[in-house]
Coordinates of C-alpha atoms in Angstrom, one line a residue:
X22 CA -19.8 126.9 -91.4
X23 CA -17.1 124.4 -91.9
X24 CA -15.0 125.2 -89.0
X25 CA -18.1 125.2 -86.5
X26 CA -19.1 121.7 -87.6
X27 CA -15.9 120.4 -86.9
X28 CA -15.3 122.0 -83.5
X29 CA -18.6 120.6 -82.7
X30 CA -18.0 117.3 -84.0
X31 CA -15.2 117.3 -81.4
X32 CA -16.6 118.4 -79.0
X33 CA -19.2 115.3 -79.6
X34 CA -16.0 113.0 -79.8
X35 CA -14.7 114.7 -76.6
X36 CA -17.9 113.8 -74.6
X37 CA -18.0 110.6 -75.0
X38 CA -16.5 107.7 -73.0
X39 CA -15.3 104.5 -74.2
X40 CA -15.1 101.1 -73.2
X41 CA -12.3 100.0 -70.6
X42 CA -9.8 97.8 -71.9
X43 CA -8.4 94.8 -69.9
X44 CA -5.3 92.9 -70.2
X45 CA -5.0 89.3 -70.7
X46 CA -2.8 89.3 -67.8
X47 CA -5.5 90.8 -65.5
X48 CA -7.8 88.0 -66.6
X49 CA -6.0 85.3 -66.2
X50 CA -5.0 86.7 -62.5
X51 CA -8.6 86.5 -61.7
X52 CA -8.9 83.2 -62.6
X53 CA -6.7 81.9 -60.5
X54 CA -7.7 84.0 -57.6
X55 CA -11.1 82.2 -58.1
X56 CA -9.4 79.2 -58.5
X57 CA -7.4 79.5 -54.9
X58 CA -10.4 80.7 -53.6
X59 CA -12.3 77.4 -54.5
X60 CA -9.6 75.3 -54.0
X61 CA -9.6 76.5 -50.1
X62 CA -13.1 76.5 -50.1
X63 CA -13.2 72.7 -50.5
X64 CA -10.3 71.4 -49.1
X65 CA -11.7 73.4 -45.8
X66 CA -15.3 71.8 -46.5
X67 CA -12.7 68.5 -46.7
X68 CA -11.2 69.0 -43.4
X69 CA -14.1 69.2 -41.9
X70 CA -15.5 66.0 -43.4
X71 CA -12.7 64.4 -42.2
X72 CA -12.6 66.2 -38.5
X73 CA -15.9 64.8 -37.9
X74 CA -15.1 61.4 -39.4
X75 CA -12.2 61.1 -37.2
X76 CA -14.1 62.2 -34.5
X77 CA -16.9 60.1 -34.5
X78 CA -14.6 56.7 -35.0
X79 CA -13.1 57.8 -31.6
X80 CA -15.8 58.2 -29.8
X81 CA -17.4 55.1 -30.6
X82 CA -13.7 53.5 -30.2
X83 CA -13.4 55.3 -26.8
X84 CA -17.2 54.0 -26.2
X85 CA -16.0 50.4 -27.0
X86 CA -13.4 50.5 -24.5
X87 CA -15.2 51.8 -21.9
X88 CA -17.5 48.8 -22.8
X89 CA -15.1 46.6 -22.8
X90 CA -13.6 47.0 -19.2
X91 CA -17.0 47.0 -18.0
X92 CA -17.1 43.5 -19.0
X93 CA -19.8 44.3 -21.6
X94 CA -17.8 42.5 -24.6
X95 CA -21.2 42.2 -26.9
X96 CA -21.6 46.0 -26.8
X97 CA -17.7 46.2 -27.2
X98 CA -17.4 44.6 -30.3
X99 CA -20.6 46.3 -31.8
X100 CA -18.8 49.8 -30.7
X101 CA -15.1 48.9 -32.0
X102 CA -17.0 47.6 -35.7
X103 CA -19.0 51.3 -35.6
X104 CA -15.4 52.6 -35.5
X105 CA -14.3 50.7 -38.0
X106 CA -17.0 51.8 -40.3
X107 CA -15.3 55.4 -40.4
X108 CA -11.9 54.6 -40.2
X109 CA -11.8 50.5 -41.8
X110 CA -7.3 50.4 -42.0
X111 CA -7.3 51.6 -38.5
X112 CA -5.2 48.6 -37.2
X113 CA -5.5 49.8 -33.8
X114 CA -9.5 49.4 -33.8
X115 CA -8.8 46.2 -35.7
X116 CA -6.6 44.8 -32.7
X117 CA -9.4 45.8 -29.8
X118 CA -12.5 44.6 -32.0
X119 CA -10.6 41.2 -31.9
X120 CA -9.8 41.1 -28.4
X121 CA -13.7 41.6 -28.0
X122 CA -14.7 39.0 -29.8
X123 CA -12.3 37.0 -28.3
X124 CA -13.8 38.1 -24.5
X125 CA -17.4 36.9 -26.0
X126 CA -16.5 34.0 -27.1
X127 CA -16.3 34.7 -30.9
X128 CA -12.8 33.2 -31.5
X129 CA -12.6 32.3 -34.8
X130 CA -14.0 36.0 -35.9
X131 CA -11.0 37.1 -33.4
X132 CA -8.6 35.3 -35.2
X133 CA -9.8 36.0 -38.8
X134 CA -8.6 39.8 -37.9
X135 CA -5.8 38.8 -35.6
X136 CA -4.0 36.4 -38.5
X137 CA -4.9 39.7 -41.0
X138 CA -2.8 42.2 -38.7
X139 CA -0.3 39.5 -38.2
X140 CA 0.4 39.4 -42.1
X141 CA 0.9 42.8 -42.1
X142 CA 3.5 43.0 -39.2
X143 CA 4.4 39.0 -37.9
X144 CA 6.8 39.8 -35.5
X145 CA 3.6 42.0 -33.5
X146 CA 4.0 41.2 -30.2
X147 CA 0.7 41.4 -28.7
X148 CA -1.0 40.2 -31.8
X149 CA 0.8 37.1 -31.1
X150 CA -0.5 36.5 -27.7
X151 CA -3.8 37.1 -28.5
X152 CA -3.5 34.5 -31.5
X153 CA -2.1 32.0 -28.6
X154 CA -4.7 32.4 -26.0
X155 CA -7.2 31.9 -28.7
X156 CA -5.1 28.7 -29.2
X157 CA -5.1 27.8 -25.3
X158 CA -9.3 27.9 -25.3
X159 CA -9.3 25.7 -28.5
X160 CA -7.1 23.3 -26.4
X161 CA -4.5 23.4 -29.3
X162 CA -1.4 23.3 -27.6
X163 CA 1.1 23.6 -30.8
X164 CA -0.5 25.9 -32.4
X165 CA -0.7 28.0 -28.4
X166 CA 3.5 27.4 -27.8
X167 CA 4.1 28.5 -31.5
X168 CA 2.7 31.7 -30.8
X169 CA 3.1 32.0 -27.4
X170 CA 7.2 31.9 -28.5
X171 CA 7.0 34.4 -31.0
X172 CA 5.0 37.1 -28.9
X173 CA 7.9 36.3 -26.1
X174 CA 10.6 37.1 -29.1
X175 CA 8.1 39.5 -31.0
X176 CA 8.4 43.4 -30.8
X177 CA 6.3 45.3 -28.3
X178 CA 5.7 49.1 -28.5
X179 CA 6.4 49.8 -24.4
X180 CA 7.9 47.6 -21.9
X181 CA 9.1 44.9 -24.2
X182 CA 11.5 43.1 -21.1
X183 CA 8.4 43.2 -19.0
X184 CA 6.0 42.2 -21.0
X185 CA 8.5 38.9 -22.6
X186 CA 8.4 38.7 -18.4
X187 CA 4.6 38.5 -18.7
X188 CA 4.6 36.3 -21.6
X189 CA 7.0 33.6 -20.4
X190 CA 4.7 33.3 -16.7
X191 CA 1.7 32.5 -18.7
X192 CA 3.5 29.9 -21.1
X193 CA 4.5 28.4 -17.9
X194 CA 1.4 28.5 -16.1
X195 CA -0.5 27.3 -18.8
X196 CA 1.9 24.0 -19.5
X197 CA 2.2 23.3 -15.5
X198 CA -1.9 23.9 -15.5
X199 CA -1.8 21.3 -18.0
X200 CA 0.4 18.5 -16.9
X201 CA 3.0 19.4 -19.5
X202 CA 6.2 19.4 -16.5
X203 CA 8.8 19.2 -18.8
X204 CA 7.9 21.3 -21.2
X205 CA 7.5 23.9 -18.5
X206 CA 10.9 24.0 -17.4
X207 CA 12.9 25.3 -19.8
X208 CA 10.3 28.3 -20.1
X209 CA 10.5 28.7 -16.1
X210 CA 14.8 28.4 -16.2
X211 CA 14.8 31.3 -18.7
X212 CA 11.7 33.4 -16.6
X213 CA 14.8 32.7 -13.5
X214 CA 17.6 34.2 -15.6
X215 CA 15.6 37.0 -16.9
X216 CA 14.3 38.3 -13.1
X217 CA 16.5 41.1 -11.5
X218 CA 17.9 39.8 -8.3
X219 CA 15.8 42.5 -6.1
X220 CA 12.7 42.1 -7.9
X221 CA 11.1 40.1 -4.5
X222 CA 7.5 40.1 -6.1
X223 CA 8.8 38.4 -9.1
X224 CA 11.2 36.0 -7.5
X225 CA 8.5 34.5 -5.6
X226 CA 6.4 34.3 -8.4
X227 CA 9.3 32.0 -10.1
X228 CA 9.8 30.2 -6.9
X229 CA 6.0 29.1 -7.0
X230 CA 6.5 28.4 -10.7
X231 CA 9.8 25.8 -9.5
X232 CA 7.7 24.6 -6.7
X233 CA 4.7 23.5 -9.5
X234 CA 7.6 21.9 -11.4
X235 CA 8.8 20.3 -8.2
X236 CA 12.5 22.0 -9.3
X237 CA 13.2 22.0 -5.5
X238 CA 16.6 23.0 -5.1
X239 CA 16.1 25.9 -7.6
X240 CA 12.9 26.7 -5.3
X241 CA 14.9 26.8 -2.7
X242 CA 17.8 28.9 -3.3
X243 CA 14.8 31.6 -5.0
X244 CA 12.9 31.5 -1.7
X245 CA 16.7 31.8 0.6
X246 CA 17.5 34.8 -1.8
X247 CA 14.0 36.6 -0.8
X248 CA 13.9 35.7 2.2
X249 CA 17.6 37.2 3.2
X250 CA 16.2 40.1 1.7
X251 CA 13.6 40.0 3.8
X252 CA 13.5 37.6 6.7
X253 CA 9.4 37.9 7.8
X254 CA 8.3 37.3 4.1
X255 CA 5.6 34.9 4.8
X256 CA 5.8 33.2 1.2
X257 CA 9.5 33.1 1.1
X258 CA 9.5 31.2 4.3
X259 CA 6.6 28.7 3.4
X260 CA 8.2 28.0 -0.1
X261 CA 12.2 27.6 1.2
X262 CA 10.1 24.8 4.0
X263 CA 8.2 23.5 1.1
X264 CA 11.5 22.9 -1.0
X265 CA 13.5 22.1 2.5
X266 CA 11.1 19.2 3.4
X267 CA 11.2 17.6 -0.3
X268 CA 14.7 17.5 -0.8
X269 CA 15.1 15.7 2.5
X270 CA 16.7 18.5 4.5
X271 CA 13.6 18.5 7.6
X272 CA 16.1 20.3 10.1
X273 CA 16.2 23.1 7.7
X274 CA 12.4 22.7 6.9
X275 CA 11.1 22.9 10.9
X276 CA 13.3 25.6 11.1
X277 CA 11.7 27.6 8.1
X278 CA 8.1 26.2 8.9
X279 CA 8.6 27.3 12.7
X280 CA 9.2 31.0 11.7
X281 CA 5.4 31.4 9.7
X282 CA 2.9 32.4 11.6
X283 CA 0.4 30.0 12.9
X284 CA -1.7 30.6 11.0
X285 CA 0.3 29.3 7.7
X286 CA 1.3 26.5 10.1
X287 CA -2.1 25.1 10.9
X288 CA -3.0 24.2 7.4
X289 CA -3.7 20.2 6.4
X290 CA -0.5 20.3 4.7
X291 CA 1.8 22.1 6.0
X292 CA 1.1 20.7 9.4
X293 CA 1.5 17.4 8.5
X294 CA 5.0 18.2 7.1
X295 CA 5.7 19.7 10.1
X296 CA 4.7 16.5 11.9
X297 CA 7.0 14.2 9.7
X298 CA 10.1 16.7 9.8
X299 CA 9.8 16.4 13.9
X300 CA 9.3 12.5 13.3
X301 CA 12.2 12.3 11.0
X302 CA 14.4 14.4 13.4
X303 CA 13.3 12.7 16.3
X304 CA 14.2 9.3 15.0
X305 CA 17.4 10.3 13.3
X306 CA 20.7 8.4 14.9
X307 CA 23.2 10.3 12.6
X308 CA 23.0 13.6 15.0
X309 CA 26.7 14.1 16.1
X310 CA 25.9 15.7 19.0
X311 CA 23.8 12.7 20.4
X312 CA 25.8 9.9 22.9
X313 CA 26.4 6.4 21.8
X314 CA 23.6 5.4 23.8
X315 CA 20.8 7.8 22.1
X316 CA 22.1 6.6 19.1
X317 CA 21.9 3.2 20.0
X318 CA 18.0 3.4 21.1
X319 CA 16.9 5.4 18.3
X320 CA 18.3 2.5 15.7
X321 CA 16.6 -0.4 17.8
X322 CA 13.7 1.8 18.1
X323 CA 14.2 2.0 14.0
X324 CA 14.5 -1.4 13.6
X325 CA 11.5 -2.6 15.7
X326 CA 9.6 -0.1 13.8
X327 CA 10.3 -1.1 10.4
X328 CA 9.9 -5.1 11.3
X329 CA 6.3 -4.6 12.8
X330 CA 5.4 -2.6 9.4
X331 CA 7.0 -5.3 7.2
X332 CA 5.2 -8.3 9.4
X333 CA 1.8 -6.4 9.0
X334 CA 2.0 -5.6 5.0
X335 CA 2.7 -9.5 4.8
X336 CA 0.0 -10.0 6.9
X337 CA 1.8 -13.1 8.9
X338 CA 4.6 -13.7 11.4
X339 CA 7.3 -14.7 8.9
X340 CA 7.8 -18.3 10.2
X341 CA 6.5 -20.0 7.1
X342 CA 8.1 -18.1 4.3
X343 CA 8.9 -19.5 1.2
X344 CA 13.0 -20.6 1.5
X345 CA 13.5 -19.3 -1.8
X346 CA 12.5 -15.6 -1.7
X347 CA 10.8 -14.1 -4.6
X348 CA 10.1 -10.6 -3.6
X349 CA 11.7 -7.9 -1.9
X350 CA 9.3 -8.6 1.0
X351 CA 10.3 -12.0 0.7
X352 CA 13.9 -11.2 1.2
X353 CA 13.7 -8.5 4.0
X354 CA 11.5 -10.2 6.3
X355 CA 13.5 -13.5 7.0
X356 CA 15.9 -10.9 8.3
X357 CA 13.7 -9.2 10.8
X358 CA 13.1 -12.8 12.5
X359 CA 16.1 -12.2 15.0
X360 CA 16.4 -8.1 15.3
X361 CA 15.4 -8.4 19.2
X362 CA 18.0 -10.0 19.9
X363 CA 20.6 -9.1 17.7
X364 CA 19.7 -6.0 17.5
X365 CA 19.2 -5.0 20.6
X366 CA 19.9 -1.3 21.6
X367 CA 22.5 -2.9 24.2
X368 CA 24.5 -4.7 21.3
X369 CA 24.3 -1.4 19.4
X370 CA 25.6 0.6 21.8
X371 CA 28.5 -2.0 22.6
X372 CA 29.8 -2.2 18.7
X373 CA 28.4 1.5 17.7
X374 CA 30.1 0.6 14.7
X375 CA 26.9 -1.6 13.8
X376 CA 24.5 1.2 14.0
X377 CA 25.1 1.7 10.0
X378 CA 24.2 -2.1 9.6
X379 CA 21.2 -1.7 11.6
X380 CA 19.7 1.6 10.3
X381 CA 20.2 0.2 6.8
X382 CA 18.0 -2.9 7.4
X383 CA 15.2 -0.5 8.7
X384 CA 15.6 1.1 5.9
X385 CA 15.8 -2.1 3.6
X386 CA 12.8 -3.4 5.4
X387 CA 10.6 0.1 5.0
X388 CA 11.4 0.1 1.0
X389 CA 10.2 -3.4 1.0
X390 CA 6.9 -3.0 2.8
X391 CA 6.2 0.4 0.7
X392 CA 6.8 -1.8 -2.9
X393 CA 4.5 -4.2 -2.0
X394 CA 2.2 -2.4 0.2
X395 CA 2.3 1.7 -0.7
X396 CA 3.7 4.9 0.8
X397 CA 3.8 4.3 4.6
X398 CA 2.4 7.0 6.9
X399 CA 3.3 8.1 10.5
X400 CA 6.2 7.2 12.2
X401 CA 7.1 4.5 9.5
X402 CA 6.6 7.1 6.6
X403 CA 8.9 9.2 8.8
X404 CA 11.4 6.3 8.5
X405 CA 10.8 6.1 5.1
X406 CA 11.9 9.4 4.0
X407 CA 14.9 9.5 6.3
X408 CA 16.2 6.4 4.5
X409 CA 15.7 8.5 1.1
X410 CA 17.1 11.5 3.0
X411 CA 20.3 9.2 3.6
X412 CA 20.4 8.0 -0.3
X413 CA 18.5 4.8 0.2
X414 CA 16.8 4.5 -3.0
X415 CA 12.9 3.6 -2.9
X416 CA 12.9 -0.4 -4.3

């Protein structure tokens, strides 16, 4: 009996199955597989987030823009502050939501943002420039040049030489628009040096900018450079007779003025310059090529000229003068009393080495009669200027 029970009671121990065992090991592996798996999980769900974040702050960015250069700047700035709201240090929508307030007239909103960017990076370029046009609207000029400068010396992400180029054209237009002359011209010297010698377009953009600042010979030699370059270029040839005619040089002028099209000739002003340059160069006596006779005629003609002009702007004959003259128009008329005799074209043309004598007293008596009277017109303004043209300085 004894060895049956204890064959059976193995047989019972045989049967039965126990529990599996698992290592620490394997635990601890399956905690951090859960852990990786979690850890993906949510930085995927993360991603995501973000994606969409990202994405809807460009759209209403690229929304914004498209406002902007509709000319819709209210629905602009709304757009560029929904950006914002998904993506607030996002300097670039910070930059366009100020240029949009700045296009609707919100400057000081504009520049709230602006001066925040610019503490973060002051040498910002186009920053800068936006901070100085706000300046220009606000009509403080200061505050406009300060910046103005440091956006033309700032740093610019593409372009920088053209866009200093840019930068220095509107600091000049805006002084010139303004009156400032003199503080232009420094601005406009530099925007010269800086222009490559075959950029035409530019070049006559700075010859405009010398014209404005009445810098005529610089003008000049910008407008002969373009137009050698190209000898039809209808602004190069109006600009080098505008610059021509003001420096005294009319021969040069008509012969600039007579290549434009008639068209650029027939305007108010350029067709009266085209009438004094004739009336200068028709009345001039110092042409080499003349005979002592010509020369002769045009100084008497000069001289009568000048004495009818001076008798008119004193309003009498000159017969009852003062004999202590007070006045330049005092002075110069007593000497007109004789010029049709003594001055004759005859005499002239018998001692042509009076003609220097005689042109100078027309001259003299012109500068008088403008000083007390005004600027001459006509034939005596024509006078006028070719005494200036000769280095007769206005009294």
């Amino acid at each position: 009996m004894g060895p049956r029970m204890s064959s059976s009671a193995n047989t019972i121990a045989v049967g039965k199955k126990s529990p599996p065992i698992y290592s620490r090991e394997v635990v601890l592996f399956g905690c951090i597989a859960l852990l990786a798996l979690f850890v993906l999980f949510t930085a995927t769900i993360s991603r995501m987030y973000h994606k969409k974040i990202h994405v809807l702050a460009d759209d209403w960015f690229d929304q914004g823009e498209a406002s902007f250069r509709a000319g819709d700047t209210k629905s602009a700035w709304t757009d560029d502050r929904n950006a914002l709201v998904y993506s607030p240090n996002n300097t670039k929508f910070q930059f366009h939501l100020a240029q949009a307030l700045a296009a609707a007239g919100r400057g000081e909103e504009a520049r709230s943002y602006l001066l925040s960017l610019l503490s973060e990076s002051p040498g910002d370029g186009e920053v800068n420039l936006a901070l100085a046009r706000i300046a220009t609207h606000k009509g403080l000029i200061p505050e406009a040049l300060r910046y103005y400068h440091s956006a033309i010396y700032g740093e610019w992400e593409s372009d920088p030489i053209g866009m200093r180029w840019q930068v220095r054209r509107e600091l000049a237009e805006y002084l010139l628009d303004r009156g400032l002359q003199q503080q232009a011209v420094p601005g406009i010297i530099a925007l010269a040096d800086s222009t490559p010698p075959n950029d035409t377009e530019r070049l006559r953009v700075v010859g405009n900018l010398f014209l404005r600042a009445k810098l005529w010979n610089r003008a000049l030699d910008v407008f002969r450079a373009v137009s050698s370059a190209n000898n039809s270029d209808e602004d190069a040839l109006l600009g080098a007779g505008i610059s021509a005619f003001n420096l005294g040089q009319y021969n040069l002028a008509l012969d600039y003025f007579e290549q434009l099209p008639e068209k650029d000739r027939s305007s108010p002003e350029i067709a009266e310059m085209c009438r004094t340059a004739q009336q200068v160069k028709d009345m001039n006596p110092f042409v080499g090529e003349l005979s002592r006779e010509a020369k002769a005629r045009k100084a008497a003609n000069a001289l009568s000229l000048a004495t009818a002009r001076l008798r008119e702007c004193a309003g009498q004959d000159g017969q009852s003068l003062s004999t202590a003259p007070q006045t330049p128009l005092q002075e110069a008329l007593p000497n007109s009393k004789q010029i049709s005799t003594k001055w004759s074209w005859q005499n002239i043309a018998k001692y042509p080495e009076t003609m220097d004598e005689a042109m100078g007293r027309a001259f003299e008596m012109e500068n008088a009669a403008a000083t007390a009277c005004g600027e001459p017109k006509g034939a005596d303004r024509a006078l006028w200027l070719l005494g200036h043209s000769r280095g007769v300085p206005a009294q």
